[in-house]
Amino acid sequence: MKTGKTGKTGKTTRAAKAGRTVRCPGGSSFRLDVRAAVVVALLLLLALAASVLLIGTGDFDIPAADVLKSLVGRGDPGQEFIVNELRLPRVLVGLLVGGALGVGGALFQAISRNPLGSPDVLGLGQGATAGALTMIVLFSGSSAQVTAGALVGGLVTGLAIYLLAWKRGVHGYRLVLVGIGVSAIVTAVNGYLLTRADIVDASRAVVWMTGSLNGRDWDQVWPLLALCAVLVPFVLTKGRALRMMEMGDDVSYALGVRVERVRALLMVAAVLLTAAATAAAGPVSFVALTAPQLARRLTRSPGPNLLPSLCMGAALLVSADWISQRAFGADQLPVGVVTGVLGGVYLLWLLVTERKAGRI
């Protein structure tokens, strides 16, 4: 009996260390997960360090110290132009795209209650690609028109998946299965569009479909930053409702959560974030799938882990972009190739793990 009491006390002590209640002026309070906060801080540091290294990487390498001086306006004029006008927008797009994909993936996985329920698997990236290809192949659209086409394509695909999966509500596995079917259809449409293109448009389309940060400038930064500034805080306020929804719809209803309303709003937010990220950088694969799962394993915390997923996605994408520029000598690869290779390995490991656990 004594040993049992000691074990119980030990578990209680570990639980108390894992979280801490923070009281705010006015009587309000919230629960702070200390481990998750540390993970978020470390991921932010990793993302910022990778960003500084990435800004200094190129045909004209710049030391990290000079990059920092240029960012605060105390560097050499030539270096300041390279850093602030040529390379900083690319890195900011990478951070925003990675963060948006991380949050979008966490939302879809929490809504579907399935680790495979990410935009990559559900076909949202393919839908955005179809919109972009339509503008490239059929209308020879400008960069702004291609971006708008990708955004519309992602939204239409997301709406189609939601409506097809609806049957007195949206069940997680039904959402995933419908998404896989829609993804196959849209992939076939994309192949058809490529066969209709001339050689110039086809080359342009293939480069865009790979997913790349090359040539990104401030025109891609501001729209994506504005969208993230609106949607990310809104999504973070729904973290409590998402944690309740993971216990099932009946329990969530009993706890006062308007399940279908919250689910629909969060799906719209996830689709917008994913479509905007795809419009800015092309369909960068597997970041939305891997970032939430890696964040969950680091925090060891239940729930959607929205903020850790955001930081993990940003760190993953800028790190992958640095690898794509440094690991292959003079042959620089699009970042989508690197994330595809790393994400494919992770997907195989995840499938094996889920099968051994008896969940698939």
mmCIF file of C-alpha atoms in Angstrom:
data_model
loop_
_atom_site.group_PDB
_atom_site.id
_atom_site.type_symbol
_atom_site.label_atom_id
_atom_site.label_comp_id
_atom_site.label_asym_id
_atom_site.label_seq_id
_atom_site.Cartn_x
_atom_site.Cartn_y
_atom_site.Cartn_z
ATOM 1 C CA MET A 1 0.000 0.000 0.000
ATOM 2 C CA LYS A 2 2.813 2.362 0.860
ATOM 3 C CA THR A 3 4.493 1.775 -2.484
ATOM 4 C CA GLY A 4 1.219 2.441 -4.294
ATOM 5 C CA LYS A 5 0.752 5.768 -2.514
ATOM 6 C CA THR A 6 4.272 6.795 -3.413
ATOM 7 C CA GLY A 7 3.699 5.967 -7.082
ATOM 8 C CA LYS A 8 0.467 7.941 -7.124
ATOM 9 C CA THR A 9 2.165 10.890 -5.479
ATOM 10 C CA GLY A 10 4.962 10.711 -8.043
ATOM 11 C CA LYS A 11 2.492 10.834 -10.915
ATOM 12 C CA THR A 12 0.711 13.780 -9.326
ATOM 13 C CA THR A 13 4.007 15.606 -8.885
ATOM 14 C CA ARG A 14 4.982 15.005 -12.517
ATOM 15 C CA ALA A 15 1.580 16.257 -13.668
ATOM 16 C CA ALA A 16 1.955 19.385 -11.550
ATOM 17 C CA LYS A 17 5.366 20.054 -13.103
ATOM 18 C CA ALA A 18 3.984 19.557 -16.618
ATOM 19 C CA GLY A 19 1.498 22.395 -16.283
ATOM 20 C CA ARG A 20 1.200 25.539 -14.201
ATOM 21 C CA THR A 21 -1.766 27.812 -13.517
ATOM 22 C CA VAL A 22 -1.080 31.471 -14.348
ATOM 23 C CA ARG A 23 -3.382 34.032 -12.744
ATOM 24 C CA CYS A 24 -3.951 37.336 -14.501
ATOM 25 C CA PRO A 25 -5.172 40.672 -13.085
ATOM 26 C CA GLY A 26 -8.949 40.769 -12.924
ATOM 27 C CA GLY A 27 -9.383 37.208 -11.668
ATOM 28 C CA SER A 28 -8.858 35.347 -14.967
ATOM 29 C CA SER A 29 -6.371 32.487 -15.233
ATOM 30 C CA PHE A 30 -5.051 29.976 -17.732
ATOM 31 C CA ARG A 31 -3.094 26.737 -17.674
ATOM 32 C CA LEU A 32 0.474 26.963 -18.962
ATOM 33 C CA ASP A 33 2.068 23.795 -20.271
ATOM 34 C CA VAL A 34 5.711 24.373 -19.351
ATOM 35 C CA ARG A 35 7.118 21.716 -21.702
ATOM 36 C CA ALA A 36 5.080 23.044 -24.638
ATOM 37 C CA ALA A 37 6.237 26.599 -23.900
ATOM 38 C CA VAL A 38 9.877 25.468 -23.886
ATOM 39 C CA VAL A 39 9.368 23.583 -27.160
ATOM 40 C CA VAL A 40 7.799 26.655 -28.785
ATOM 41 C CA ALA A 41 10.706 28.843 -27.624
ATOM 42 C CA LEU A 42 13.306 26.386 -28.948
ATOM 43 C CA LEU A 43 11.509 26.025 -32.290
ATOM 44 C CA LEU A 44 11.351 29.809 -32.639
ATOM 45 C CA LEU A 45 15.081 30.025 -31.992
ATOM 46 C CA LEU A 46 15.707 27.280 -34.558
ATOM 47 C CA ALA A 47 13.543 29.039 -37.148
ATOM 48 C CA LEU A 48 15.285 32.380 -36.564
ATOM 49 C CA ALA A 49 18.764 30.827 -36.657
ATOM 50 C CA ALA A 50 17.934 28.972 -39.886
ATOM 51 C CA SER A 51 16.531 32.213 -41.331
ATOM 52 C CA VAL A 52 19.747 34.107 -40.621
ATOM 53 C CA LEU A 53 21.816 31.326 -42.203
ATOM 54 C CA LEU A 54 19.472 31.232 -45.204
ATOM 55 C CA ILE A 55 19.698 34.998 -45.725
ATOM 56 C CA GLY A 56 23.484 34.698 -45.745
ATOM 57 C CA THR A 57 23.443 31.864 -48.274
ATOM 58 C CA GLY A 58 23.755 32.465 -52.006
ATOM 59 C CA ASP A 59 26.168 33.309 -54.803
ATOM 60 C CA PHE A 60 27.519 36.007 -52.491
ATOM 61 C CA ASP A 61 27.770 34.525 -48.984
ATOM 62 C CA ILE A 62 27.313 36.913 -46.060
ATOM 63 C CA PRO A 63 28.430 36.039 -42.506
ATOM 64 C CA ALA A 64 25.680 35.767 -39.904
ATOM 65 C CA ALA A 65 27.005 38.770 -37.959
ATOM 66 C CA ASP A 66 26.845 40.957 -41.087
ATOM 67 C CA VAL A 67 23.320 39.690 -41.800
ATOM 68 C CA LEU A 68 22.191 40.813 -38.349
ATOM 69 C CA LYS A 69 23.845 44.227 -38.832
ATOM 70 C CA SER A 70 22.143 44.650 -42.202
ATOM 71 C CA LEU A 71 18.746 43.734 -40.769
ATOM 72 C CA VAL A 72 18.996 46.571 -38.226
ATOM 73 C CA GLY A 73 20.345 49.067 -40.778
ATOM 74 C CA ARG A 74 23.990 49.102 -39.656
ATOM 75 C CA GLY A 75 25.578 47.045 -42.410
ATOM 76 C CA ASP A 76 27.396 47.774 -45.637
ATOM 77 C CA PRO A 77 25.048 49.419 -48.216
ATOM 78 C CA GLY A 78 25.642 46.645 -50.734
ATOM 79 C CA GLN A 79 24.984 43.952 -48.171
ATOM 80 C CA GLU A 80 21.888 45.777 -46.936
ATOM 81 C CA PHE A 81 20.457 45.740 -50.466
ATOM 82 C CA ILE A 82 21.129 42.017 -50.860
ATOM 83 C CA VAL A 83 19.751 41.173 -47.428
ATOM 84 C CA ASN A 84 16.693 43.426 -47.234
ATOM 85 C CA GLU A 85 15.578 43.548 -50.852
ATOM 86 C CA LEU A 86 16.651 40.246 -52.384
ATOM 87 C CA ARG A 87 16.819 37.584 -49.659
ATOM 88 C CA LEU A 88 14.672 38.737 -46.720
ATOM 89 C CA PRO A 89 11.364 38.502 -48.660
ATOM 90 C CA ARG A 90 12.149 34.914 -49.658
ATOM 91 C CA VAL A 91 12.864 33.937 -46.062
ATOM 92 C CA LEU A 92 9.732 35.685 -44.771
ATOM 93 C CA VAL A 93 7.631 33.862 -47.362
ATOM 94 C CA GLY A 94 9.235 30.604 -46.211
ATOM 95 C CA LEU A 95 8.438 31.315 -42.558
ATOM 96 C CA LEU A 96 4.847 32.331 -43.323
ATOM 97 C CA VAL A 97 4.208 29.421 -45.687
ATOM 98 C CA GLY A 98 5.675 26.916 -43.227
ATOM 99 C CA GLY A 99 3.669 28.375 -40.344
ATOM 100 C CA ALA A 100 0.445 28.436 -42.344
ATOM 101 C CA LEU A 101 0.908 24.827 -43.481
ATOM 102 C CA GLY A 102 1.738 23.734 -39.929
ATOM 103 C CA VAL A 103 -1.432 25.299 -38.513
ATOM 104 C CA GLY A 104 -3.553 24.071 -41.432
ATOM 105 C CA GLY A 105 -2.277 20.536 -40.998
ATOM 106 C CA ALA A 106 -2.870 20.614 -37.233
ATOM 107 C CA LEU A 107 -6.450 21.793 -37.785
ATOM 108 C CA PHE A 108 -7.275 19.077 -40.306
ATOM 109 C CA GLN A 109 -5.692 16.352 -38.177
ATOM 110 C CA ALA A 110 -7.608 17.548 -35.109
ATOM 111 C CA ILE A 111 -10.914 17.813 -36.990
ATOM 112 C CA SER A 112 -10.554 14.388 -38.615
ATOM 113 C CA ARG A 113 -8.922 12.863 -35.503
ATOM 114 C CA ASN A 114 -6.537 11.127 -37.886
ATOM 115 C CA PRO A 115 -2.775 11.715 -38.312
ATOM 116 C CA LEU A 116 -3.233 11.268 -42.076
ATOM 117 C CA GLY A 117 -5.858 14.007 -42.244
ATOM 118 C CA SER A 118 -3.576 16.669 -43.708
ATOM 119 C CA PRO A 119 -3.997 18.953 -46.750
ATOM 120 C CA ASP A 120 -1.478 16.808 -48.663
ATOM 121 C CA VAL A 121 -3.656 13.718 -48.330
ATOM 122 C CA LEU A 122 -7.026 15.466 -48.619
ATOM 123 C CA GLY A 123 -6.187 17.037 -51.966
ATOM 124 C CA LEU A 124 -6.202 20.730 -51.090
ATOM 125 C CA GLY A 125 -2.728 21.206 -52.526
ATOM 126 C CA GLN A 126 -3.818 19.473 -55.721
ATOM 127 C CA GLY A 127 -6.917 21.679 -55.872
ATOM 128 C CA ALA A 128 -4.819 24.831 -55.559
ATOM 129 C CA THR A 129 -2.505 23.424 -58.226
ATOM 130 C CA ALA A 130 -5.481 22.890 -60.544
ATOM 131 C CA GLY A 131 -6.484 26.536 -60.139
ATOM 132 C CA ALA A 132 -2.951 27.716 -60.871
ATOM 133 C CA LEU A 133 -2.591 25.401 -63.873
ATOM 134 C CA THR A 134 -5.878 26.651 -65.279
ATOM 135 C CA MET A 135 -4.553 30.206 -65.234
ATOM 136 C CA ILE A 136 -1.163 29.187 -66.685
ATOM 137 C CA VAL A 137 -2.339 26.790 -69.399
ATOM 138 C CA LEU A 138 -5.675 28.219 -70.514
ATOM 139 C CA PHE A 139 -5.143 31.936 -69.945
ATOM 140 C CA SER A 140 -1.331 32.397 -69.834
ATOM 141 C CA GLY A 141 -1.951 34.357 -66.655
ATOM 142 C CA SER A 142 0.437 36.643 -64.829
ATOM 143 C CA SER A 143 1.935 35.809 -61.459
ATOM 144 C CA ALA A 144 -0.895 37.621 -59.676
ATOM 145 C CA GLN A 145 -3.496 35.721 -61.711
ATOM 146 C CA VAL A 146 -1.776 32.396 -60.994
ATOM 147 C CA THR A 147 -1.813 33.230 -57.284
ATOM 148 C CA ALA A 148 -5.515 34.105 -57.421
ATOM 149 C CA GLY A 149 -6.235 30.910 -59.364
ATOM 150 C CA ALA A 150 -4.439 28.786 -56.762
ATOM 151 C CA LEU A 151 -6.411 30.427 -53.956
ATOM 152 C CA VAL A 152 -9.743 29.876 -55.706
ATOM 153 C CA GLY A 153 -8.833 26.295 -56.613
ATOM 154 C CA GLY A 154 -7.995 25.453 -53.000
ATOM 155 C CA LEU A 155 -11.241 27.010 -51.720
ATOM 156 C CA VAL A 156 -13.408 25.200 -54.288
ATOM 157 C CA THR A 157 -11.705 21.868 -53.500
ATOM 158 C CA GLY A 158 -12.149 22.371 -49.760
ATOM 159 C CA LEU A 159 -15.836 23.187 -50.221
ATOM 160 C CA ALA A 160 -16.351 20.125 -52.428
ATOM 161 C CA ILE A 161 -14.703 17.836 -49.850
ATOM 162 C CA TYR A 162 -16.816 19.243 -47.017
ATOM 163 C CA LEU A 163 -20.088 18.904 -48.927
ATOM 164 C CA LEU A 164 -19.325 15.379 -50.139
ATOM 165 C CA ALA A 165 -18.287 14.299 -46.633
ATOM 166 C CA TRP A 166 -21.409 15.786 -45.011
ATOM 167 C CA LYS A 167 -23.960 13.335 -43.674
ATOM 168 C CA ARG A 168 -25.625 14.686 -40.546
ATOM 169 C CA GLY A 169 -22.205 16.057 -39.719
ATOM 170 C CA VAL A 170 -18.649 15.412 -40.890
ATOM 171 C CA HIS A 171 -17.029 12.231 -39.605
ATOM 172 C CA GLY A 172 -13.239 12.139 -39.500
ATOM 173 C CA TYR A 173 -12.645 8.960 -41.510
ATOM 174 C CA ARG A 174 -15.293 9.926 -44.056
ATOM 175 C CA LEU A 175 -13.534 13.278 -44.499
ATOM 176 C CA VAL A 176 -10.201 11.547 -45.138
ATOM 177 C CA LEU A 177 -11.672 9.011 -47.584
ATOM 178 C CA VAL A 178 -13.555 11.677 -49.530
ATOM 179 C CA GLY A 179 -10.427 13.822 -49.591
ATOM 180 C CA ILE A 180 -8.349 10.965 -51.017
ATOM 181 C CA GLY A 181 -10.947 10.418 -53.751
ATOM 182 C CA VAL A 182 -11.127 14.122 -54.620
ATOM 183 C CA SER A 183 -7.320 14.278 -54.625
ATOM 184 C CA ALA A 184 -7.153 11.467 -57.196
ATOM 185 C CA ILE A 185 -9.693 13.216 -59.441
ATOM 186 C CA VAL A 186 -7.970 16.597 -59.247
ATOM 187 C CA THR A 187 -4.566 14.996 -59.887
ATOM 188 C CA ALA A 188 -5.977 13.510 -63.092
ATOM 189 C CA VAL A 189 -7.328 16.942 -64.082
ATOM 190 C CA ASN A 190 -3.880 18.446 -63.482
ATOM 191 C CA GLY A 191 -2.303 15.819 -65.731
ATOM 192 C CA TYR A 192 -4.823 16.620 -68.456
ATOM 193 C CA LEU A 193 -4.108 20.352 -68.189
ATOM 194 C CA LEU A 194 -0.400 19.695 -68.619
ATOM 195 C CA THR A 195 -1.050 17.751 -71.819
ATOM 196 C CA ARG A 196 -2.936 20.768 -73.191
ATOM 197 C CA ALA A 197 -0.083 23.198 -72.515
ATOM 198 C CA ASP A 198 2.599 24.276 -74.951
ATOM 199 C CA ILE A 199 6.208 23.636 -74.011
ATOM 200 C CA VAL A 200 6.780 27.069 -72.433
ATOM 201 C CA ASP A 201 3.651 26.997 -70.277
ATOM 202 C CA ALA A 202 4.262 23.343 -69.374
ATOM 203 C CA SER A 203 7.788 24.146 -68.158
ATOM 204 C CA ARG A 204 6.475 27.069 -66.136
ATOM 205 C CA ALA A 205 3.733 24.906 -64.656
ATOM 206 C CA VAL A 206 6.080 22.058 -63.695
ATOM 207 C CA VAL A 207 8.395 24.462 -61.879
ATOM 208 C CA TRP A 208 5.450 25.926 -59.972
ATOM 209 C CA MET A 209 4.086 22.450 -59.123
ATOM 210 C CA THR A 210 7.378 21.435 -57.525
ATOM 211 C CA GLY A 211 7.059 24.048 -54.793
ATOM 212 C CA SER A 212 9.770 26.668 -54.637
ATOM 213 C CA LEU A 213 10.750 29.903 -52.879
ATOM 214 C CA ASN A 214 12.897 31.131 -55.769
ATOM 215 C CA GLY A 215 12.115 34.658 -56.908
ATOM 216 C CA ARG A 216 9.734 35.438 -54.051
ATOM 217 C CA ASP A 217 9.518 39.131 -53.190
ATOM 218 C CA TRP A 218 7.484 41.540 -51.101
ATOM 219 C CA ASP A 219 4.444 41.074 -53.356
ATOM 220 C CA GLN A 220 4.044 37.578 -51.899
ATOM 221 C CA VAL A 221 4.897 38.611 -48.331
ATOM 222 C CA TRP A 222 2.202 41.204 -47.602
ATOM 223 C CA PRO A 223 -0.960 39.295 -48.646
ATOM 224 C CA LEU A 224 0.158 36.152 -46.828
ATOM 225 C CA LEU A 225 1.184 38.137 -43.739
ATOM 226 C CA ALA A 226 -2.195 39.901 -43.627
ATOM 227 C CA LEU A 227 -4.095 36.622 -43.941
ATOM 228 C CA CYS A 228 -2.016 34.944 -41.220
ATOM 229 C CA ALA A 229 -2.399 37.975 -38.943
ATOM 230 C CA VAL A 230 -6.186 37.568 -39.120
ATOM 231 C CA LEU A 231 -6.611 33.781 -39.174
ATOM 232 C CA VAL A 232 -3.902 32.538 -36.800
ATOM 233 C CA PRO A 233 -5.140 34.466 -33.724
ATOM 234 C CA PHE A 234 -8.711 33.383 -34.530
ATOM 235 C CA VAL A 235 -7.644 29.742 -34.767
ATOM 236 C CA LEU A 236 -5.649 29.906 -31.528
ATOM 237 C CA THR A 237 -8.769 31.070 -29.659
ATOM 238 C CA LYS A 238 -10.497 27.828 -30.718
ATOM 239 C CA GLY A 239 -7.854 25.555 -29.193
ATOM 240 C CA ARG A 240 -10.029 24.727 -26.172
ATOM 241 C CA ALA A 241 -12.987 23.774 -28.366
ATOM 242 C CA LEU A 242 -10.715 21.582 -30.509
ATOM 243 C CA ARG A 243 -9.418 19.741 -27.452
ATOM 244 C CA MET A 244 -12.996 19.014 -26.405
ATOM 245 C CA MET A 245 -13.949 17.878 -29.920
ATOM 246 C CA GLU A 246 -11.192 15.263 -29.811
ATOM 247 C CA MET A 247 -13.252 13.512 -27.111
ATOM 248 C CA GLY A 248 -16.146 13.056 -29.543
ATOM 249 C CA ASP A 249 -19.103 15.092 -30.743
ATOM 250 C CA ASP A 250 -21.502 13.945 -27.992
ATOM 251 C CA VAL A 251 -19.126 14.934 -25.198
ATOM 252 C CA SER A 252 -18.400 18.245 -26.933
ATOM 253 C CA TYR A 253 -22.101 19.053 -27.244
ATOM 254 C CA ALA A 254 -22.558 18.237 -23.557
ATOM 255 C CA LEU A 255 -19.743 20.648 -22.679
ATOM 256 C CA GLY A 256 -21.379 23.451 -24.646
ATOM 257 C CA VAL A 257 -19.354 23.346 -27.877
ATOM 258 C CA ARG A 258 -21.314 24.057 -31.060
ATOM 259 C CA VAL A 259 -19.484 21.312 -32.886
ATOM 260 C CA GLU A 260 -20.589 21.727 -36.499
ATOM 261 C CA ARG A 261 -20.285 25.508 -36.397
ATOM 262 C CA VAL A 262 -16.784 25.345 -34.919
ATOM 263 C CA ARG A 263 -15.776 22.562 -37.314
ATOM 264 C CA ALA A 264 -17.001 24.499 -40.358
ATOM 265 C CA LEU A 265 -15.257 27.732 -39.294
ATOM 266 C CA LEU A 266 -11.989 25.965 -38.589
ATOM 267 C CA MET A 267 -12.123 24.058 -41.868
ATOM 268 C CA VAL A 268 -12.597 27.342 -43.733
ATOM 269 C CA ALA A 269 -9.630 28.809 -41.859
ATOM 270 C CA ALA A 270 -7.496 25.727 -42.590
ATOM 271 C CA VAL A 271 -8.424 25.793 -46.280
ATOM 272 C CA LEU A 272 -7.626 29.512 -46.550
ATOM 273 C CA LEU A 273 -4.254 29.085 -44.843
ATOM 274 C CA THR A 274 -3.328 26.096 -47.004
ATOM 275 C CA ALA A 275 -4.517 27.694 -50.244
ATOM 276 C CA ALA A 276 -2.722 30.974 -49.492
ATOM 277 C CA ALA A 277 0.502 29.118 -48.673
ATOM 278 C CA THR A 278 0.215 27.119 -51.891
ATOM 279 C CA ALA A 279 -0.496 30.272 -53.874
ATOM 280 C CA ALA A 280 2.637 31.917 -52.467
ATOM 281 C CA ALA A 281 5.140 29.065 -52.865
ATOM 282 C CA GLY A 282 3.462 26.302 -54.849
ATOM 283 C CA PRO A 283 2.392 22.936 -53.394
ATOM 284 C CA VAL A 284 5.223 22.371 -50.894
ATOM 285 C CA SER A 285 4.564 18.790 -49.879
ATOM 286 C CA PHE A 286 4.452 17.054 -46.503
ATOM 287 C CA VAL A 287 5.081 20.073 -44.240
ATOM 288 C CA ALA A 288 1.399 20.116 -43.241
ATOM 289 C CA LEU A 289 1.552 16.369 -42.544
ATOM 290 C CA THR A 290 4.775 16.192 -40.552
ATOM 291 C CA ALA A 291 4.841 19.465 -38.593
ATOM 292 C CA PRO A 292 1.833 18.738 -36.302
ATOM 293 C CA GLN A 293 2.999 15.187 -35.597
ATOM 294 C CA LEU A 294 6.547 16.235 -34.775
ATOM 295 C CA ALA A 295 5.240 19.049 -32.578
ATOM 296 C CA ARG A 296 2.970 16.641 -30.700
ATOM 297 C CA ARG A 297 5.834 14.240 -30.078
ATOM 298 C CA LEU A 298 8.055 17.015 -28.759
ATOM 299 C CA THR A 299 5.466 18.567 -26.464
ATOM 300 C CA ARG A 300 3.980 15.204 -25.384
ATOM 301 C CA SER A 301 0.785 17.155 -24.919
ATOM 302 C CA PRO A 302 -2.748 16.176 -25.993
ATOM 303 C CA GLY A 303 -4.804 18.461 -28.158
ATOM 304 C CA PRO A 304 -4.093 20.113 -31.510
ATOM 305 C CA ASN A 305 -0.796 21.824 -30.454
ATOM 306 C CA LEU A 306 -1.537 24.724 -32.800
ATOM 307 C CA LEU A 307 1.257 27.097 -31.755
ATOM 308 C CA PRO A 308 3.961 24.385 -31.644
ATOM 309 C CA SER A 309 2.787 23.190 -35.089
ATOM 310 C CA LEU A 310 3.077 26.721 -36.463
ATOM 311 C CA CYS A 311 6.633 27.087 -35.155
ATOM 312 C CA MET A 312 7.575 23.592 -36.325
ATOM 313 C CA GLY A 313 6.257 24.249 -39.840
ATOM 314 C CA ALA A 314 8.203 27.511 -40.105
ATOM 315 C CA ALA A 315 11.409 25.881 -38.828
ATOM 316 C CA LEU A 316 11.010 22.891 -41.152
ATOM 317 C CA LEU A 317 10.503 24.932 -44.299
ATOM 318 C CA VAL A 318 13.358 27.410 -43.854
ATOM 319 C CA SER A 319 15.670 24.569 -42.799
ATOM 320 C CA ALA A 320 14.662 22.553 -45.881
ATOM 321 C CA ASP A 321 15.273 25.598 -48.078
ATOM 322 C CA TRP A 322 18.756 26.007 -46.589
ATOM 323 C CA ILE A 323 19.443 22.302 -47.224
ATOM 324 C CA SER A 324 18.236 22.647 -50.829
ATOM 325 C CA GLN A 325 20.805 25.405 -51.420
ATOM 326 C CA ARG A 326 23.784 23.945 -49.565
ATOM 327 C CA ALA A 327 23.600 20.156 -49.705
ATOM 328 C CA PHE A 328 23.865 19.650 -53.469
ATOM 329 C CA GLY A 329 26.717 21.933 -54.482
ATOM 330 C CA ALA A 330 25.989 24.124 -57.465
ATOM 331 C CA ASP A 331 22.736 22.255 -58.205
ATOM 332 C CA GLN A 332 20.142 24.096 -56.124
ATOM 333 C CA LEU A 333 16.907 22.144 -55.732
ATOM 334 C CA PRO A 334 13.426 23.576 -55.204
ATOM 335 C CA VAL A 335 12.449 23.311 -51.549
ATOM 336 C CA GLY A 336 9.497 21.088 -52.485
ATOM 337 C CA VAL A 337 11.908 18.354 -53.575
ATOM 338 C CA VAL A 338 13.629 18.309 -50.172
ATOM 339 C CA THR A 339 10.378 18.349 -48.174
ATOM 340 C CA GLY A 340 8.990 15.639 -50.464
ATOM 341 C CA VAL A 341 11.909 13.311 -49.788
ATOM 342 C CA LEU A 342 11.957 13.923 -46.041
ATOM 343 C CA GLY A 343 8.164 13.839 -45.780
ATOM 344 C CA GLY A 344 7.902 10.627 -47.794
ATOM 345 C CA VAL A 345 10.268 8.868 -45.384
ATOM 346 C CA TYR A 346 8.256 10.188 -42.447
ATOM 347 C CA LEU A 347 4.964 9.077 -44.027
ATOM 348 C CA LEU A 348 6.251 5.516 -44.443
ATOM 349 C CA TRP A 349 7.359 5.475 -40.806
ATOM 350 C CA LEU A 350 3.981 6.850 -39.690
ATOM 351 C CA LEU A 351 2.059 4.213 -41.662
ATOM 352 C CA VAL A 352 4.165 1.417 -40.171
ATOM 353 C CA THR A 353 3.675 2.843 -36.676
ATOM 354 C CA GLU A 354 -0.080 3.223 -37.081
ATOM 355 C CA ARG A 355 -0.390 -0.312 -38.468
ATOM 356 C CA LYS A 356 1.559 -1.812 -35.556
ATOM 357 C CA ALA A 357 -0.707 0.091 -33.178
ATOM 358 C CA GLY A 358 -3.759 -1.402 -34.915
ATOM 359 C CA ARG A 359 -5.202 1.973 -35.937
ATOM 360 C CA ILE A 360 -5.114 1.277 -39.701
#
